[in-house]
């Protein structure tokens, strides 16, 4: 299984500023995924981060707004740039890894709860 | 892209009751997973079940891939089962690890 930690756990930010969220995994993984969960909504994939290459963004998400770094196989960062109140969400980091039950499972970090004023 | 629909959207139970949650998907999938999001926001993987039936304690799940649906059964529900249950699917040849989530079922279990 994979244990994922995220920093910060929550933050309140002013519009127009940027916040960088860190994701640390306790094992090496090829791909890391960033999701957004808007208030009362489901999860939406923002991008896939591979070590050593540019992140792949889903429709509706762009690199200028959500730049991602992946410097090694256990760490990634997501920056939310030039924030507006519409960016208020929970941001979750995820990896796919072999679970204790013997098959691949998706593991999620505890999330970063962002409020933009 | 693939569509994932869950029902019911909300469910209120008394402790000890049984329930069935449904997930319909619009295309063939490589895998299907059920998650529980607790009131603190943490997502826990319940089942990886692209087809067939699995059981884990009071929970079980069945996926009928040919008919594009999955069911999650909760028996003898407890207050700690409260939260949001998500179905998520992975589809397509190049979408390894990329999940499309349903809108979720909000379960409230009263003592």
PDB file of C-alpha atoms in Angstrom:
ATOM      1  CA  UNK A   1       0.000   0.000   0.000  1.00  0.00           C
ATOM      2  CA  UNK A   2       0.975   3.650  -0.284  1.00  0.00           C
ATOM      3  CA  UNK A   3       0.868   6.303   2.398  1.00  0.00           C
ATOM      4  CA  UNK A   4       0.481   9.836   1.100  1.00  0.00           C
ATOM      5  CA  UNK A   5       0.953  13.094   2.977  1.00  0.00           C
ATOM      6  CA  UNK A   6       0.059  16.572   1.818  1.00  0.00           C
ATOM      7  CA  UNK A   7       1.065  20.034   2.969  1.00  0.00           C
ATOM      8  CA  UNK A   8      -0.578  22.280   3.909  1.00  0.00           C
ATOM      9  CA  UNK A   9      -3.692  20.542   5.191  1.00  0.00           C
ATOM     10  CA  UNK A  10      -5.663  23.755   4.811  1.00  0.00           C
ATOM     11  CA  UNK A  11      -5.102  27.406   3.960  1.00  0.00           C
ATOM     12  CA  UNK A  12      -6.996  30.638   3.539  1.00  0.00           C
ATOM     13  CA  UNK A  13      -5.598  32.853   0.802  1.00  0.00           C
ATOM     14  CA  UNK A  14      -6.300  36.214  -0.764  1.00  0.00           C
ATOM     15  CA  UNK A  15      -7.393  36.451  -4.367  1.00  0.00           C
ATOM     16  CA  UNK A  16      -4.601  37.076  -6.831  1.00  0.00           C
ATOM     17  CA  UNK A  17      -2.020  35.142  -4.818  1.00  0.00           C
ATOM     18  CA  UNK A  18      -0.611  31.646  -5.443  1.00  0.00           C
ATOM     19  CA  UNK A  19      -0.357  28.554  -3.243  1.00  0.00           C
ATOM     20  CA  UNK A  20       1.910  25.550  -3.709  1.00  0.00           C
ATOM     21  CA  UNK A  21       0.675  22.209  -2.397  1.00  0.00           C
ATOM     22  CA  UNK A  22       3.150  19.432  -1.669  1.00  0.00           C
ATOM     23  CA  UNK A  23       2.522  15.695  -1.982  1.00  0.00           C
ATOM     24  CA  UNK A  24       4.874  13.079  -0.541  1.00  0.00           C
ATOM     25  CA  UNK A  25       4.506   9.312  -1.064  1.00  0.00           C
ATOM     26  CA  UNK A  26       6.242   6.673   1.045  1.00  0.00           C
ATOM     27  CA  UNK A  27       7.200   4.571  -1.993  1.00  0.00           C
ATOM     28  CA  UNK A  28       8.381   5.195  -5.524  1.00  0.00           C
ATOM     29  CA  UNK A  29       5.595   5.515  -8.072  1.00  0.00           C
ATOM     30  CA  UNK A  30       5.641   6.208 -11.784  1.00  0.00           C
ATOM     31  CA  UNK A  31       2.620   8.459 -11.957  1.00  0.00           C
ATOM     32  CA  UNK A  32       1.011  10.837  -9.513  1.00  0.00           C
ATOM     33  CA  UNK A  33      -2.395  12.368 -10.017  1.00  0.00           C
ATOM     34  CA  UNK A  34      -3.884  15.655  -8.852  1.00  0.00           C
ATOM     35  CA  UNK A  35      -7.652  15.967  -8.303  1.00  0.00           C
ATOM     36  CA  UNK A  36      -9.904  18.839  -7.345  1.00  0.00           C
ATOM     37  CA  UNK A  37     -13.091  18.518  -5.308  1.00  0.00           C
ATOM     38  CA  UNK A  38     -15.205  21.646  -5.335  1.00  0.00           C
ATOM     39  CA  UNK A  39     -17.607  22.176  -2.419  1.00  0.00           C
ATOM     40  CA  UNK A  40     -20.319  19.517  -2.397  1.00  0.00           C
ATOM     41  CA  UNK A  41     -19.067  18.058  -5.653  1.00  0.00           C
ATOM     42  CA  UNK A  42     -17.307  14.968  -6.882  1.00  0.00           C
ATOM     43  CA  UNK A  43     -13.629  14.663  -7.763  1.00  0.00           C
ATOM     44  CA  UNK A  44     -12.247  15.889 -11.083  1.00  0.00           C
ATOM     45  CA  UNK A  45      -8.807  14.986 -12.407  1.00  0.00           C
ATOM     46  CA  UNK A  46      -6.604  18.033 -12.992  1.00  0.00           C
ATOM     47  CA  UNK A  47      -3.442  16.417 -14.355  1.00  0.00           C
ATOM     48  CA  UNK A  48      -1.119  13.433 -14.354  1.00  0.00           C
ATOM     49  CA  UNK A  49       2.485  13.990 -13.273  1.00  0.00           C
ATOM     50  CA  UNK A  50       5.289  11.733 -14.516  1.00  0.00           C
ATOM     51  CA  UNK A  51       8.820  12.062 -13.236  1.00  0.00           C
ATOM     52  CA  UNK A  52      11.092  13.671 -15.799  1.00  0.00           C
ATOM     53  CA  UNK A  53       8.424  14.886 -18.187  1.00  0.00           C
ATOM     54  CA  UNK A  54       5.774  17.570 -18.505  1.00  0.00           C
ATOM     55  CA  UNK A  55       2.507  16.946 -16.710  1.00  0.00           C
ATOM     56  CA  UNK A  56      -0.512  15.973 -18.799  1.00  0.00           C
ATOM     57  CA  UNK A  57      -3.533  18.193 -18.182  1.00  0.00           C
ATOM     58  CA  UNK A  58      -7.191  17.292 -18.544  1.00  0.00           C
ATOM     59  CA  UNK A  59      -9.641  19.343 -20.514  1.00  0.00           C
ATOM     60  CA  UNK A  60     -10.421  22.590 -18.735  1.00  0.00           C
ATOM     61  CA  UNK A  61      -7.119  22.769 -16.848  1.00  0.00           C
ATOM     62  CA  UNK A  62      -3.995  24.586 -18.079  1.00  0.00           C
ATOM     63  CA  UNK A  63      -0.374  24.679 -17.025  1.00  0.00           C
ATOM     64  CA  UNK A  64      -0.333  28.444 -16.473  1.00  0.00           C
ATOM     65  CA  UNK A  65      -3.055  28.127 -13.838  1.00  0.00           C
ATOM     66  CA  UNK A  66      -1.942  24.827 -12.281  1.00  0.00           C
ATOM     67  CA  UNK A  67       1.807  24.337 -12.785  1.00  0.00           C
ATOM     68  CA  UNK A  68       3.051  20.974 -11.522  1.00  0.00           C
ATOM     69  CA  UNK A  69       6.515  19.771 -10.620  1.00  0.00           C
ATOM     70  CA  UNK A  70       7.670  16.160 -10.280  1.00  0.00           C
ATOM     71  CA  UNK A  71      11.332  16.207  -9.295  1.00  0.00           C
ATOM     72  CA  UNK A  72      11.535  12.554  -8.202  1.00  0.00           C
ATOM     73  CA  UNK A  73       9.523   9.354  -7.844  1.00  0.00           C
ATOM     74  CA  UNK A  74       8.099  10.156  -4.398  1.00  0.00           C
ATOM     75  CA  UNK A  75       7.245  13.867  -4.547  1.00  0.00           C
ATOM     76  CA  UNK A  76       5.147  16.333  -6.515  1.00  0.00           C
ATOM     77  CA  UNK A  77       3.844  19.862  -6.137  1.00  0.00           C
ATOM     78  CA  UNK A  78       0.754  21.560  -7.524  1.00  0.00           C
ATOM     79  CA  UNK A  79       0.559  25.359  -7.607  1.00  0.00           C
ATOM     80  CA  UNK A  80      -2.760  27.144  -7.800  1.00  0.00           C
ATOM     81  CA  UNK A  81      -1.892  30.472  -9.444  1.00  0.00           C
ATOM     82  CA  UNK A  82      -3.600  33.848  -9.433  1.00  0.00           C
ATOM     83  CA  UNK A  83      -6.345  32.484  -7.219  1.00  0.00           C
ATOM     84  CA  UNK A  84      -9.982  33.508  -7.272  1.00  0.00           C
ATOM     85  CA  UNK A  85     -12.841  32.437  -4.970  1.00  0.00           C
ATOM     86  CA  UNK A  86     -13.821  29.833  -7.604  1.00  0.00           C
ATOM     87  CA  UNK A  87     -10.577  27.993  -6.784  1.00  0.00           C
ATOM     88  CA  UNK A  88     -11.842  27.245  -3.279  1.00  0.00           C
ATOM     89  CA  UNK A  89     -11.757  23.452  -3.210  1.00  0.00           C
ATOM     90  CA  UNK A  90     -10.110  20.416  -1.736  1.00  0.00           C
ATOM     91  CA  UNK A  91      -7.034  19.424  -3.746  1.00  0.00           C
ATOM     92  CA  UNK A  92      -6.046  15.758  -3.512  1.00  0.00           C
ATOM     93  CA  UNK A  93      -2.952  13.905  -4.562  1.00  0.00           C
ATOM     94  CA  UNK A  94      -3.317  10.272  -5.635  1.00  0.00           C
ATOM     95  CA  UNK A  95      -1.229   7.300  -6.732  1.00  0.00           C
ATOM     96  CA  UNK A  96      -1.977   3.818  -7.958  1.00  0.00           C
ATOM     97  CA  UNK A  97      -0.093   1.140  -6.067  1.00  0.00           C
ATOM     98  CA  UNK A  98      -0.269  -2.506  -5.086  1.00  0.00           C
ATOM     99  CA  UNK A  99      -2.546  -2.764  -2.085  1.00  0.00           C
ATOM    100  CA  UNK A 100      -2.578  -5.152   0.842  1.00  0.00           C
ATOM    101  CA  UNK A 101      -5.350  -7.119  -0.841  1.00  0.00           C
ATOM    102  CA  UNK A 102      -3.025  -8.114  -3.675  1.00  0.00           C
ATOM    103  CA  UNK A 103      -4.236  -5.878  -6.472  1.00  0.00           C
ATOM    104  CA  UNK A 104      -3.639  -2.332  -7.636  1.00  0.00           C
ATOM    105  CA  UNK A 105      -5.648   0.281  -5.810  1.00  0.00           C
ATOM    106  CA  UNK A 106      -5.884   4.040  -5.953  1.00  0.00           C
ATOM    107  CA  UNK A 107      -4.632   5.729  -2.796  1.00  0.00           C
ATOM    108  CA  UNK A 108      -5.426   9.325  -1.912  1.00  0.00           C
ATOM    109  CA  UNK A 109      -3.750  11.853   0.312  1.00  0.00           C
ATOM    110  CA  UNK A 110      -5.737  13.599   3.056  1.00  0.00           C
ATOM    111  CA  UNK A 111      -6.289  16.628   0.814  1.00  0.00           C
ATOM    112  CA  UNK A 112      -5.548  20.335   1.056  1.00  0.00           C
ATOM    113  CA  UNK A 113      -8.603  22.413   1.884  1.00  0.00           C
ATOM    114  CA  UNK A 114      -8.204  25.793   0.175  1.00  0.00           C
ATOM    115  CA  UNK A 115     -10.388  28.830   0.777  1.00  0.00           C
ATOM    116  CA  UNK A 116      -9.869  31.921  -1.363  1.00  0.00           C
ATOM    117  CA  UNK A 117     -11.284  35.219  -0.108  1.00  0.00           C
TER     118      UNK A 117
ATOM    119  CA  UNK B   1     -15.774  10.815 -22.275  1.00  0.00           C
ATOM    120  CA  UNK B   2     -17.286   8.109 -20.140  1.00  0.00           C
ATOM    121  CA  UNK B   3     -20.275   8.997 -17.961  1.00  0.00           C
ATOM    122  CA  UNK B   4     -20.700   7.625 -14.442  1.00  0.00           C
ATOM    123  CA  UNK B   5     -24.040   7.903 -12.678  1.00  0.00           C
ATOM    124  CA  UNK B   6     -24.728   6.929  -9.092  1.00  0.00           C
ATOM    125  CA  UNK B   7     -28.004   6.380  -7.308  1.00  0.00           C
ATOM    126  CA  UNK B   8     -29.544   7.270  -5.011  1.00  0.00           C
ATOM    127  CA  UNK B   9     -27.940  10.692  -4.449  1.00  0.00           C
ATOM    128  CA  UNK B  10     -28.900  10.626  -0.764  1.00  0.00           C
ATOM    129  CA  UNK B  11     -29.744   7.804   1.604  1.00  0.00           C
ATOM    130  CA  UNK B  12     -30.806   7.960   5.254  1.00  0.00           C
ATOM    131  CA  UNK B  13     -30.814   4.771   7.322  1.00  0.00           C
ATOM    132  CA  UNK B  14     -31.325   3.606  10.859  1.00  0.00           C
ATOM    133  CA  UNK B  15     -28.451   1.710  12.373  1.00  0.00           C
ATOM    134  CA  UNK B  16     -28.717  -1.966  11.517  1.00  0.00           C
ATOM    135  CA  UNK B  17     -30.444  -1.505   8.172  1.00  0.00           C
ATOM    136  CA  UNK B  18     -29.125  -2.800   4.854  1.00  0.00           C
ATOM    137  CA  UNK B  19     -28.646  -0.755   1.691  1.00  0.00           C
ATOM    138  CA  UNK B  20     -27.692  -1.035  -1.968  1.00  0.00           C
ATOM    139  CA  UNK B  21     -25.890   1.692  -3.903  1.00  0.00           C
ATOM    140  CA  UNK B  22     -25.771   1.614  -7.680  1.00  0.00           C
ATOM    141  CA  UNK B  23     -23.251   2.838 -10.251  1.00  0.00           C
ATOM    142  CA  UNK B  24     -24.006   2.909 -13.985  1.00  0.00           C
ATOM    143  CA  UNK B  25     -21.330   3.658 -16.558  1.00  0.00           C
ATOM    144  CA  UNK B  26     -21.682   4.477 -20.223  1.00  0.00           C
ATOM    145  CA  UNK B  27     -18.783   2.550 -21.785  1.00  0.00           C
ATOM    146  CA  UNK B  28     -16.533  -0.417 -21.171  1.00  0.00           C
ATOM    147  CA  UNK B  29     -14.040   0.057 -18.337  1.00  0.00           C
ATOM    148  CA  UNK B  30     -10.587  -1.245 -17.442  1.00  0.00           C
ATOM    149  CA  UNK B  31     -11.332  -1.046 -13.778  1.00  0.00           C
ATOM    150  CA  UNK B  32     -13.947   0.167 -11.323  1.00  0.00           C
ATOM    151  CA  UNK B  33     -13.346   1.186  -7.736  1.00  0.00           C
ATOM    152  CA  UNK B  34     -15.625   2.093  -4.852  1.00  0.00           C
ATOM    153  CA  UNK B  35     -14.485   4.696  -2.319  1.00  0.00           C
ATOM    154  CA  UNK B  36     -15.791   5.970   0.989  1.00  0.00           C
ATOM    155  CA  UNK B  37     -15.119   9.609   1.868  1.00  0.00           C
ATOM    156  CA  UNK B  38     -15.469  10.134   5.592  1.00  0.00           C
ATOM    157  CA  UNK B  39     -16.749  13.364   7.143  1.00  0.00           C
ATOM    158  CA  UNK B  40     -13.146  14.614   7.436  1.00  0.00           C
ATOM    159  CA  UNK B  41     -12.631  14.273   3.681  1.00  0.00           C
ATOM    160  CA  UNK B  42     -10.351  11.237   3.634  1.00  0.00           C
ATOM    161  CA  UNK B  43     -10.971   8.863   0.720  1.00  0.00           C
ATOM    162  CA  UNK B  44     -10.669   5.163   1.467  1.00  0.00           C
ATOM    163  CA  UNK B  45     -10.600   2.525  -1.242  1.00  0.00           C
ATOM    164  CA  UNK B  46     -13.267  -0.090  -0.538  1.00  0.00           C
ATOM    165  CA  UNK B  47     -13.094  -2.307  -3.612  1.00  0.00           C
ATOM    166  CA  UNK B  48     -11.257  -2.697  -6.865  1.00  0.00           C
ATOM    167  CA  UNK B  49     -13.854  -4.591  -8.890  1.00  0.00           C
ATOM    168  CA  UNK B  50     -13.858  -4.409 -12.694  1.00  0.00           C
ATOM    169  CA  UNK B  51     -16.040  -7.532 -12.753  1.00  0.00           C
ATOM    170  CA  UNK B  52     -17.432 -10.193 -10.460  1.00  0.00           C
ATOM    171  CA  UNK B  53     -18.223 -10.092  -6.767  1.00  0.00           C
ATOM    172  CA  UNK B  54     -16.088  -9.318  -3.734  1.00  0.00           C
ATOM    173  CA  UNK B  55     -16.833  -9.208  -0.040  1.00  0.00           C
ATOM    174  CA  UNK B  56     -15.081  -7.462   2.823  1.00  0.00           C
ATOM    175  CA  UNK B  57     -16.827  -7.812   6.156  1.00  0.00           C
ATOM    176  CA  UNK B  58     -20.227  -6.097   6.055  1.00  0.00           C
ATOM    177  CA  UNK B  59     -19.543  -4.696   2.600  1.00  0.00           C
ATOM    178  CA  UNK B  60     -19.762  -6.455  -0.724  1.00  0.00           C
ATOM    179  CA  UNK B  61     -19.713  -5.327  -4.327  1.00  0.00           C
ATOM    180  CA  UNK B  62     -20.771  -6.767  -7.647  1.00  0.00           C
ATOM    181  CA  UNK B  63     -19.894  -5.488 -11.101  1.00  0.00           C
ATOM    182  CA  UNK B  64     -21.661  -6.736 -14.231  1.00  0.00           C
ATOM    183  CA  UNK B  65     -19.352  -5.347 -16.879  1.00  0.00           C
ATOM    184  CA  UNK B  66     -21.439  -6.535 -19.821  1.00  0.00           C
ATOM    185  CA  UNK B  67     -24.409  -4.559 -18.512  1.00  0.00           C
ATOM    186  CA  UNK B  68     -22.271  -1.610 -17.342  1.00  0.00           C
ATOM    187  CA  UNK B  69     -23.256  -1.366 -13.726  1.00  0.00           C
ATOM    188  CA  UNK B  70     -21.911  -2.036 -10.276  1.00  0.00           C
ATOM    189  CA  UNK B  71     -23.631  -2.429  -6.921  1.00  0.00           C
ATOM    190  CA  UNK B  72     -22.276  -1.792  -3.435  1.00  0.00           C
ATOM    191  CA  UNK B  73     -24.065  -3.580  -0.586  1.00  0.00           C
ATOM    192  CA  UNK B  74     -23.827  -2.403   3.004  1.00  0.00           C
ATOM    193  CA  UNK B  75     -25.305  -4.743   5.585  1.00  0.00           C
ATOM    194  CA  UNK B  76     -26.085  -4.018   9.241  1.00  0.00           C
ATOM    195  CA  UNK B  77     -25.121  -0.378   8.774  1.00  0.00           C
ATOM    196  CA  UNK B  78     -23.337   1.522  11.549  1.00  0.00           C
ATOM    197  CA  UNK B  79     -23.054   5.244  12.231  1.00  0.00           C
ATOM    198  CA  UNK B  80     -19.417   5.071  11.161  1.00  0.00           C
ATOM    199  CA  UNK B  81     -20.601   4.103   7.656  1.00  0.00           C
ATOM    200  CA  UNK B  82     -21.860   7.669   7.189  1.00  0.00           C
ATOM    201  CA  UNK B  83     -20.155   9.712   4.499  1.00  0.00           C
ATOM    202  CA  UNK B  84     -20.063   9.858   0.737  1.00  0.00           C
ATOM    203  CA  UNK B  85     -19.641   6.760  -1.419  1.00  0.00           C
ATOM    204  CA  UNK B  86     -18.045   7.247  -4.809  1.00  0.00           C
ATOM    205  CA  UNK B  87     -17.830   4.941  -7.760  1.00  0.00           C
ATOM    206  CA  UNK B  88     -14.890   5.659 -10.079  1.00  0.00           C
ATOM    207  CA  UNK B  89     -13.901   4.067 -13.359  1.00  0.00           C
ATOM    208  CA  UNK B  90     -10.849   3.901 -15.550  1.00  0.00           C
ATOM    209  CA  UNK B  91     -11.492   3.520 -19.273  1.00  0.00           C
ATOM    210  CA  UNK B  92      -9.609   3.665 -22.516  1.00  0.00           C
ATOM    211  CA  UNK B  93      -6.222   2.336 -23.527  1.00  0.00           C
ATOM    212  CA  UNK B  94      -4.143   5.307 -22.436  1.00  0.00           C
ATOM    213  CA  UNK B  95      -5.880   6.325 -19.239  1.00  0.00           C
ATOM    214  CA  UNK B  96      -3.908   4.151 -16.844  1.00  0.00           C
ATOM    215  CA  UNK B  97      -4.634   5.282 -13.304  1.00  0.00           C
ATOM    216  CA  UNK B  98      -6.891   8.160 -14.400  1.00  0.00           C
ATOM    217  CA  UNK B  99     -10.285   7.892 -12.752  1.00  0.00           C
ATOM    218  CA  UNK B 100     -13.663   9.356 -13.675  1.00  0.00           C
ATOM    219  CA  UNK B 101     -15.841   9.708 -10.595  1.00  0.00           C
ATOM    220  CA  UNK B 102     -19.584   9.551 -10.211  1.00  0.00           C
ATOM    221  CA  UNK B 103     -21.377  12.246  -8.237  1.00  0.00           C
ATOM    222  CA  UNK B 104     -21.549  10.104  -5.153  1.00  0.00           C
ATOM    223  CA  UNK B 105     -24.184   8.845  -2.733  1.00  0.00           C
ATOM    224  CA  UNK B 106     -24.417  10.677   0.591  1.00  0.00           C
ATOM    225  CA  UNK B 107     -25.179   8.111   3.293  1.00  0.00           C
ATOM    226  CA  UNK B 108     -26.368   9.120   6.744  1.00  0.00           C
ATOM    227  CA  UNK B 109     -26.802   6.416   9.370  1.00  0.00           C
ATOM    228  CA  UNK B 110     -28.717   7.416  12.503  1.00  0.00           C
ATOM    229  CA  UNK B 111     -28.284   5.605  15.829  1.00  0.00           C
TER     230      UNK B 111
END
